[in-house]
């Protein structure tokens, strides 16, 4: 499911962002102000989707590879209390997610 998410969803944001940038360049060259304004929404939406997914992928990396730290807060304590560890939660989610 993560491969699908990366190759389809994240890729769609990148493709649509790049397409909107190309259209913006053409609109600016023509002096088409309404198109420039209209394209701003697509650029923000797709650019934001790309940035959010890039942060997401980086946070999934192991800490030793620059990934996110496990939570050290009420969430971290709740995970430890309910599942024993973050690793145990991840294993449970992977197993149950694979069964869907």
XYZ file of C-alpha atoms in Angstrom:
100
model
C 0.000 0.000 0.000
C 2.917 2.356 0.641
C 4.285 1.691 -2.845
C 0.878 2.570 -4.313
C 0.764 5.695 -2.173
C 4.226 6.745 -3.329
C 3.915 5.835 -7.007
C 0.337 7.005 -7.548
C -0.704 9.622 -5.006
C 2.579 11.419 -4.404
C 3.510 11.147 -8.076
C 0.185 12.747 -9.036
C 1.010 15.791 -6.894
C 4.430 16.101 -8.554
C 3.039 15.659 -12.075
C 0.196 18.118 -11.530
C 2.539 20.644 -9.912
C 4.948 20.461 -12.847
C 2.076 20.781 -15.346
C 0.731 23.830 -13.522
C 4.196 25.433 -13.532
C 4.469 24.904 -17.302
C 1.020 26.408 -17.817
C 1.960 29.327 -15.565
C 5.079 30.024 -17.616
C 2.988 30.066 -20.803
C 0.332 32.286 -19.219
C 2.945 34.776 -18.008
C 4.555 34.838 -21.464
C 1.149 35.621 -23.039
C 0.232 38.153 -20.382
C -2.846 36.080 -19.495
C -3.503 37.449 -15.995
C -6.710 35.429 -15.351
C -4.839 32.179 -16.089
C -1.957 33.244 -13.819
C -4.421 33.819 -10.975
C -6.326 30.579 -11.687
C -3.135 28.485 -11.694
C -2.029 29.709 -8.274
C -4.499 27.374 -6.571
C -3.213 24.313 -8.453
C 0.384 25.266 -7.713
C -0.292 25.704 -3.987
C -2.410 22.553 -3.702
C -0.085 20.232 -5.612
C 3.108 21.827 -4.308
C 1.797 21.463 -0.765
C 0.853 17.835 -1.394
C 4.361 17.143 -2.652
C 5.993 18.856 0.332
C 3.756 17.055 2.842
C 4.473 13.669 1.270
C 8.212 14.369 1.187
C 8.131 15.150 4.912
C 6.080 11.994 5.494
C 8.604 9.771 3.669
C 11.515 11.329 5.579
C 9.765 10.746 8.897
C 9.356 7.059 8.055
C 13.104 6.558 7.756
C 14.965 5.053 10.706
C 16.407 7.698 13.035
C 19.959 6.685 12.024
C 19.064 7.629 8.419
C 17.643 11.015 9.350
C 14.097 9.882 10.044
C 11.724 11.051 12.701
C 12.229 10.424 16.379
C 9.656 8.352 18.249
C 7.233 10.578 20.168
C 8.427 11.686 23.612
C 5.113 12.987 24.925
C 1.713 11.815 26.069
C 1.356 10.027 22.720
C 4.630 8.152 23.238
C 3.632 7.132 26.744
C 0.217 5.946 25.535
C 1.848 3.869 22.789
C 4.215 2.290 25.311
C 1.349 1.606 27.734
C -1.029 0.140 25.162
C 1.389 -1.654 22.825
C 4.640 -2.041 24.759
C 6.722 -0.045 22.284
C 6.516 1.933 19.071
C 8.010 -1.034 17.214
C 5.230 -3.294 18.530
C 2.602 -0.787 17.359
C 4.191 -0.632 13.898
C 4.244 -4.440 13.660
C 0.584 -4.642 14.699
C -0.444 -1.969 12.196
C 1.502 -3.670 9.401
C -0.025 -7.064 10.172
C -3.576 -5.760 10.443
C -3.172 -3.440 7.463
C -1.917 -6.300 5.304
C -5.050 -8.253 6.159
C -7.323 -5.590 4.666
